């Protein structure tokens, strides 16, 4: 984490450190990465921090916070930060970003096209993940219900014997 503050041309060291934190999937890195994603931080490191937030959100259980940060970055005055926020939105894969992507008035044609591509990607991939997670949860609940029903039946049998 100390490498985040080391000065370098185009924030190369901080960018590399943020990429490494994203790959490590360490939830304890969340506060440091969040601080690097704030407005006013060096531009190149900030763009890397947005992507790192998207990759760490699931592990750190901070998806809602990541959605808020990325949604704010969509309205950033820096074109490159906006472009990084589209990539972060796709990496996060959370459909809650479709609203901010559609409601943000992008003045640059490249931003509008990237926003449309991000919306398309979110709509195409997110339901599959969500459905799979819900299906897994339902299967777990079914097996738990079956086990409870068997225990209840066993208790009824014991009660009738008395």
Coordinates of N, CA and C in Angstrom, one line a residue:
X1 N 0.8 -1.2 0.0 CA 0.0 0.0 0.0 C 0.9 1.3 0.0
X2 N 2.1 1.1 0.5 CA 3.0 2.3 0.5 C 3.3 2.7 -0.9
X3 N 3.2 1.8 -1.9 CA 3.6 2.2 -3.3 C 2.5 3.1 -3.9
X4 N 1.4 3.2 -3.3 CA 0.3 4.1 -3.9 C 0.7 5.6 -3.8
X5 N 1.6 5.9 -2.9 CA 2.0 7.3 -2.7 C 3.4 7.6 -3.3
X6 N 4.0 6.6 -4.0 CA 5.3 6.9 -4.6 C 5.1 7.6 -5.9
X7 N 5.8 8.7 -6.1 CA 5.6 9.5 -7.3 C 6.3 8.8 -8.5
X8 N 5.7 8.8 -9.6 CA 6.2 8.3 -10.9 C 5.6 8.9 -12.1
X9 N 6.2 8.8 -13.2 CA 5.7 9.3 -14.4 C 4.4 8.5 -14.8
X10 N 3.3 9.3 -15.0 CA 2.0 8.8 -15.4 C 1.5 7.8 -14.3
X11 N 1.9 8.0 -13.1 CA 1.5 7.3 -11.9 C 1.6 5.8 -12.2
X12 N 2.7 5.4 -12.8 CA 2.9 4.0 -13.2 C 3.1 3.1 -12.0
X13 N 3.7 3.5 -10.9 CA 3.9 2.7 -9.8 C 2.5 2.5 -9.1
X14 N 1.8 3.5 -8.8 CA 0.5 3.4 -8.2 C -0.4 2.6 -9.0
X15 N -0.4 2.8 -10.3 CA -1.3 2.0 -11.2 C -1.0 0.5 -11.1
X16 N 0.3 0.2 -11.1 CA 0.7 -1.2 -11.0 C 0.3 -1.8 -9.6
X17 N 0.5 -1.0 -8.6 CA 0.1 -1.4 -7.2 C -1.4 -1.7 -7.2
X18 N -2.2 -0.8 -7.8 CA -3.6 -1.0 -7.8 C -4.0 -2.2 -8.6
X19 N -3.4 -2.4 -9.7 CA -3.7 -3.7 -10.5 C -3.3 -4.9 -9.7
X20 N -2.2 -4.9 -8.9 CA -1.9 -6.0 -8.1 C -2.9 -6.2 -7.0
X21 N -3.4 -5.2 -6.4 CA -4.4 -5.3 -5.3 C -5.7 -5.9 -5.9
X22 N -6.0 -5.6 -7.1 CA -7.2 -6.1 -7.7 C -7.0 -7.6 -7.9
X23 N -5.8 -8.0 -8.3 CA -5.6 -9.5 -8.5 C -5.5 -10.3 -7.2
X24 N -5.0 -9.6 -6.2 CA -4.9 -10.3 -4.9 C -6.3 -10.6 -4.3
X25 N -7.3 -9.8 -4.6 CA -8.6 -9.9 -4.1 C -8.6 -9.9 -2.6
X26 N -7.9 -8.9 -2.0 CA -7.8 -8.8 -0.6 C -8.8 -7.7 -0.1
X27 N -9.8 -8.1 0.6 CA -10.9 -7.1 1.0 C -10.3 -6.0 1.9
X28 N -9.2 -6.2 2.6 CA -8.6 -5.2 3.5 C -8.0 -4.0 2.7
X29 N -7.9 -4.2 1.4 CA -7.3 -3.1 0.5 C -8.4 -2.1 0.1
X30 N -9.7 -2.4 0.4 CA -10.8 -1.6 0.0 C -10.6 -0.1 0.4
X31 N -10.4 0.2 1.7 CA -10.3 1.6 2.1 C -9.2 2.4 1.3
X32 N -8.1 1.8 1.1 CA -7.0 2.4 0.4 C -7.4 2.7 -1.0
X33 N -8.0 1.7 -1.7 CA -8.4 1.8 -3.1 C -9.5 2.9 -3.2
X34 N -10.4 2.9 -2.3 CA -11.5 3.8 -2.3 C -10.9 5.3 -2.2
X35 N -9.9 5.4 -1.4 CA -9.3 6.8 -1.2 C -8.6 7.2 -2.5
X36 N -8.0 6.3 -3.3 CA -7.4 6.6 -4.5 C -8.4 6.9 -5.6
X37 N -9.6 6.5 -5.5 CA -10.6 6.7 -6.5 C -11.3 8.0 -6.4
X38 N -11.0 8.8 -5.3 CA -11.7 10.1 -5.1 C -11.2 11.1 -6.1
X39 N -12.1 12.1 -6.3 CA -11.8 13.2 -7.2 C -10.6 14.0 -6.6
X40 N -9.7 14.4 -7.4 CA -8.6 15.2 -7.0 C -7.3 14.3 -6.9
X41 N -7.4 13.0 -6.9 CA -6.3 12.1 -6.9 C -5.6 12.1 -8.3
X42 N -4.4 11.7 -8.5 CA -3.8 11.6 -9.8 C -4.6 10.8 -10.8
X43 N -4.7 11.4 -12.0 CA -5.7 10.8 -13.0 C -5.4 9.4 -13.3
X44 N -4.2 9.0 -13.6 CA -3.9 7.6 -14.1 C -4.2 6.6 -12.9
X45 N -3.8 7.0 -11.7 CA -4.0 6.1 -10.6 C -5.5 6.0 -10.3
X46 N -6.2 7.1 -10.4 CA -7.6 7.2 -10.2 C -8.4 6.2 -11.1
X47 N -8.0 6.2 -12.4 CA -8.6 5.4 -13.3 C -8.4 3.9 -13.0
X48 N -7.2 3.6 -12.6 CA -6.9 2.2 -12.1 C -7.7 1.8 -10.9
X49 N -7.8 2.8 -10.0 CA -8.6 2.6 -8.7 C -10.0 2.2 -9.0
X50 N -10.6 2.9 -10.0 CA -12.0 2.5 -10.4 C -12.1 1.1 -10.8
X51 N -11.2 0.6 -11.6 CA -11.3 -0.8 -12.0 C -11.0 -1.7 -10.8
X52 N -10.1 -1.3 -10.0 CA -9.8 -2.1 -8.8 C -11.0 -2.2 -7.9
X53 N -11.7 -1.1 -7.7 CA -12.9 -1.1 -6.9 C -13.9 -2.1 -7.4
X54 N -14.1 -2.1 -8.7 CA -15.0 -3.0 -9.4 C -14.6 -4.5 -9.1
X55 N -13.3 -4.8 -9.2 CA -12.9 -6.1 -9.0 C -12.9 -6.6 -7.5
X56 N -12.7 -5.6 -6.6 CA -12.7 -5.9 -5.1 C -14.1 -5.9 -4.5
X57 N -15.1 -5.3 -5.1 CA -16.4 -5.1 -4.5 C -17.0 -6.4 -4.0
X58 N -17.0 -7.4 -4.8 CA -17.6 -8.7 -4.5 C -17.0 -9.3 -3.2
X59 N -15.6 -9.3 -3.2 CA -14.9 -9.9 -2.1 C -15.0 -9.1 -0.8
X60 N -15.0 -7.8 -1.0 CA -15.1 -6.9 0.2 C -16.6 -6.7 0.6
X61 N -17.5 -7.3 -0.1 CA -18.9 -7.1 0.2 C -19.3 -5.6 0.2
X62 N -18.9 -4.9 -0.8 CA -19.1 -3.5 -0.9 C -19.7 -3.1 -2.3
X63 N -20.5 -3.9 -2.9 CA -21.0 -3.7 -4.2 C -21.8 -2.4 -4.3
X64 N -22.6 -2.1 -3.3 CA -23.4 -0.9 -3.3 C -22.6 0.3 -3.3
X65 N -21.5 0.3 -2.5 CA -20.6 1.4 -2.4 C -19.9 1.6 -3.7
X66 N -19.5 0.5 -4.3 CA -18.8 0.5 -5.6 C -19.7 1.1 -6.7
X67 N -21.0 0.7 -6.7 CA -22.0 1.2 -7.6 C -22.0 2.8 -7.5
X68 N -22.1 3.3 -6.2 CA -22.1 4.7 -6.0 C -20.9 5.4 -6.5
X69 N -19.7 4.9 -6.3 CA -18.5 5.5 -6.7 C -18.4 5.5 -8.2
X70 N -18.7 4.4 -8.9 CA -18.7 4.4 -10.3 C -19.7 5.3 -10.9
X71 N -20.9 5.4 -10.3 CA -22.0 6.3 -10.8 C -21.5 7.7 -10.7
X72 N -20.8 8.1 -9.7 CA -20.3 9.5 -9.6 C -19.2 9.7 -10.6
X73 N -18.4 8.7 -10.9 CA -17.3 8.8 -11.9 C -17.8 9.0 -13.3
X74 N -19.1 8.6 -13.5 CA -19.7 8.8 -14.8 C -19.8 10.3 -15.1
X75 N -20.0 11.1 -14.1 CA -20.2 12.5 -14.3 C -18.9 13.3 -14.1
X76 N -17.8 12.6 -14.0 CA -16.5 13.3 -13.8 C -16.2 14.2 -15.0
X77 N -15.6 15.3 -14.7 CA -15.2 16.2 -15.8 C -14.1 15.7 -16.7
X78 N -13.4 14.7 -16.2 CA -12.3 14.1 -17.0 C -12.8 13.1 -18.0
X79 N -12.6 13.2 -19.2 CA -13.1 12.3 -20.2 C -12.5 10.9 -20.0
X80 N -11.2 10.8 -19.7 CA -10.6 9.5 -19.4 C -11.1 8.8 -18.2
X81 N -11.5 9.6 -17.2 CA -12.1 9.0 -16.0 C -13.5 8.4 -16.3
X82 N -14.2 9.1 -17.2 CA -15.5 8.6 -17.6 C -15.4 7.3 -18.4
X83 N -14.4 7.3 -19.3 CA -14.1 6.1 -20.0 C -13.7 4.9 -19.1
X84 N -12.9 5.2 -18.1 CA -12.6 4.1 -17.1 C -13.8 3.7 -16.3
X85 N -14.7 4.6 -16.1 CA -15.9 4.2 -15.3 C -16.8 3.2 -16.1
X86 N -16.8 3.3 -17.4 CA -17.5 2.4 -18.3 C -16.9 1.0 -18.1
X87 N -15.6 0.9 -18.2 CA -14.9 -0.4 -18.1 C -15.2 -1.0 -16.7
X88 N -15.1 -0.1 -15.6 CA -15.4 -0.5 -14.3 C -16.8 -1.0 -14.1
X89 N -17.8 -0.4 -14.7 CA -19.2 -0.8 -14.7 C -19.3 -2.2 -15.3
X90 N -18.7 -2.4 -16.4 CA -18.8 -3.8 -17.0 C -18.1 -4.8 -16.1
X91 N -16.9 -4.5 -15.5 CA -16.2 -5.4 -14.7 C -17.0 -5.7 -13.4
X92 N -17.7 -4.7 -12.9 CA -18.5 -4.9 -11.7 C -19.7 -5.8 -12.0
X93 N -20.3 -5.6 -13.2 CA -21.5 -6.4 -13.6 C -22.7 -6.2 -12.8
X94 N -22.9 -5.0 -12.3 CA -24.1 -4.8 -11.4 C -25.1 -4.0 -12.3
X95 N -26.3 -4.5 -12.4 CA -27.4 -3.9 -13.2 C -27.8 -2.6 -12.6
X96 N -27.5 -2.3 -11.4 CA -27.9 -1.0 -10.8 C -27.2 0.2 -11.5
X97 N -26.2 -0.1 -12.3 CA -25.5 1.0 -13.0 C -26.2 1.3 -14.3
X98 N -27.2 0.5 -14.7 CA -27.9 0.8 -16.0 C -28.6 2.2 -15.9
X99 N -29.2 2.5 -14.7 CA -29.9 3.7 -14.5 C -28.9 4.9 -14.7
X100 N -27.8 5.0 -13.9 CA -26.9 6.1 -14.1 C -26.3 6.2 -15.5
X101 N -26.1 5.1 -16.1 CA -25.5 5.1 -17.5 C -26.5 5.7 -18.5
X102 N -27.8 5.4 -18.3 CA -28.8 5.9 -19.2 C -29.2 7.4 -18.9
X103 N -29.1 7.8 -17.6 CA -29.5 9.1 -17.3 C -28.4 10.2 -17.3
X104 N -27.2 9.8 -17.4 CA -26.1 10.8 -17.5 C -26.0 11.4 -18.9
X105 N -26.1 12.7 -19.0 CA -26.0 13.3 -20.3 C -24.5 13.5 -20.8
X106 N -24.1 12.5 -21.6 CA -22.7 12.6 -22.1 C -22.7 13.5 -23.3
X107 N -21.7 14.4 -23.3 CA -21.6 15.4 -24.4 C -20.7 14.9 -25.6
X108 N -19.9 13.9 -25.3 CA -18.9 13.4 -26.3 C -19.5 12.1 -26.9
X109 N -19.4 12.0 -28.2 CA -20.0 10.9 -28.9 C -19.3 9.6 -28.4
X110 N -18.0 9.6 -28.1 CA -17.3 8.4 -27.7 C -17.9 8.0 -26.3
X111 N -18.2 8.9 -25.5 CA -18.8 8.6 -24.2 C -20.2 8.0 -24.3
X112 N -21.0 8.6 -25.2 CA -22.3 8.0 -25.5 C -22.2 6.6 -26.0
X113 N -21.3 6.3 -26.9 CA -21.2 5.0 -27.5 C -20.7 4.0 -26.4
X114 N -19.7 4.4 -25.6 CA -19.2 3.5 -24.6 C -20.3 3.3 -23.5
X115 N -21.1 4.3 -23.2 CA -22.2 4.1 -22.3 C -23.2 3.1 -22.8
X116 N -23.6 3.2 -24.1 CA -24.5 2.2 -24.7 C -23.9 0.8 -24.7
X117 N -22.6 0.7 -25.0 CA -21.9 -0.6 -24.9 C -22.0 -1.2 -23.5
X118 N -21.7 -0.4 -22.5 CA -21.7 -0.8 -21.1 C -23.1 -1.3 -20.7
X119 N -24.1 -0.5 -21.1 CA -25.5 -0.9 -20.8 C -25.8 -2.2 -21.5
X120 N -25.5 -2.4 -22.7 CA -25.7 -3.7 -23.4 C -25.0 -4.8 -22.7
X121 N -23.8 -4.6 -22.3 CA -23.0 -5.7 -21.6 C -23.7 -6.0 -20.3
X122 N -24.1 -5.0 -19.5 CA -24.7 -5.2 -18.2 C -26.0 -6.0 -18.4
X123 N -26.8 -5.6 -19.4 CA -28.1 -6.3 -19.6 C -27.9 -7.7 -20.1
X124 N -26.8 -8.0 -20.8 CA -26.6 -9.3 -21.3 C -26.0 -10.3 -20.3
X125 N -25.1 -9.8 -19.4 CA -24.4 -10.8 -18.6 C -25.0 -10.8 -17.2
X126 N -25.5 -9.8 -16.6 CA -25.9 -9.7 -15.2 C -27.0 -10.7 -14.9
X127 N -28.0 -10.9 -15.7 CA -29.1 -11.8 -15.3 C -28.6 -13.2 -15.1
X128 N -27.7 -13.6 -15.9 CA -27.2 -15.0 -15.8 C -26.6 -15.3 -14.5
X129 N -25.8 -14.3 -14.0 CA -25.1 -14.5 -12.8 C -26.1 -14.5 -11.6
X130 N -27.0 -13.5 -11.7 CA -28.0 -13.4 -10.7 C -29.0 -14.6 -10.6
X131 N -29.4 -15.1 -11.8 CA -30.2 -16.3 -11.8 C -29.5 -17.5 -11.3
X132 N -28.2 -17.6 -11.6 CA -27.5 -18.8 -11.1 C -27.4 -18.7 -9.6
X133 N -27.1 -17.5 -9.0 CA -27.0 -17.3 -7.6 C -28.3 -17.6 -6.9
X134 N -29.4 -17.1 -7.5 CA -30.7 -17.4 -6.9 C -31.1 -18.9 -7.0
X135 N -30.8 -19.5 -8.1 CA -31.0 -20.9 -8.3 C -30.3 -21.7 -7.2
X136 N -29.0 -21.4 -7.0 CA -28.2 -22.1 -6.0 C -28.9 -21.9 -4.6
X137 N -29.3 -20.6 -4.3 CA -29.9 -20.4 -3.0 C -31.2 -21.2 -2.8
X138 N -32.0 -21.2 -3.9 CA -33.3 -22.0 -3.8 C -33.0 -23.5 -3.6
X139 N -32.0 -24.0 -4.3 CA -31.7 -25.4 -4.1 C -31.2 -25.7 -2.6
X140 N -30.5 -24.7 -2.1 CA -30.1 -24.9 -0.7 C -31.3 -24.8 0.3
X141 N -32.2 -23.9 0.0 CA -33.4 -23.8 0.8 C -34.3 -25.1 0.7
X142 N -34.3 -25.7 -0.5 CA -35.1 -26.9 -0.7 C -34.5 -28.0 0.1
X143 N -33.2 -28.2 0.1 CA -32.6 -29.3 0.8 C -32.7 -29.0 2.3
X144 N -32.6 -27.8 2.8 CA -32.8 -27.5 4.2 C -34.3 -27.8 4.6
X145 N -35.2 -27.4 3.8 CA -36.6 -27.7 4.1 C -36.9 -29.2 4.1
X146 N -36.3 -29.9 3.2 CA -36.4 -31.4 3.2 C -35.9 -32.0 4.5
X147 N -34.7 -31.5 4.9 CA -34.1 -32.0 6.2 C -35.0 -31.7 7.4
X148 N -35.5 -30.5 7.4 CA -36.4 -30.1 8.5 C -37.7 -30.9 8.5
X149 N -38.2 -31.2 7.3 CA -39.4 -32.0 7.2 C -39.2 -33.4 7.7
X150 N -38.0 -34.0 7.4 CA -37.7 -35.3 7.9 C -37.6 -35.4 9.4
X151 N -36.9 -34.3 9.9 CA -36.8 -34.3 11.4 C -38.2 -34.2 12.1
X152 N -39.0 -33.4 11.5 CA -40.4 -33.2 12.0 C -41.2 -34.5 11.9
X153 N -41.0 -35.2 10.8 CA -41.7 -36.5 10.7 C -41.2 -37.5 11.7
X154 N -39.9 -37.5 12.0 CA -39.3 -38.4 13.0 C -39.8 -38.0 14.4
X155 N -40.0 -36.8 14.7 CA -40.5 -36.4 16.0 C -42.0 -36.8 16.1
X156 N -42.7 -36.7 15.0 CA -44.1 -37.1 15.0 C -44.2 -38.6 15.3
X157 N -43.4 -39.4 14.7 CA -43.4 -40.8 14.9 C -43.1 -41.1 16.4
X158 N -42.1 -40.5 16.9 CA -41.7 -40.7 18.3 C -42.9 -40.3 19.3
X159 N -43.6 -39.2 18.9 CA -44.7 -38.7 19.7 C -45.9 -39.7 19.7
X160 N -46.1 -40.3 18.6 CA -47.2 -41.3 18.4 C -46.9 -42.6 19.2
X161 N -45.7 -43.0 19.3 CA -45.3 -44.2 20.0 C -45.6 -44.0 21.5
X162 N -45.6 -42.9 22.0 CA -45.8 -42.7 23.5 C -47.2 -42.8 23.8

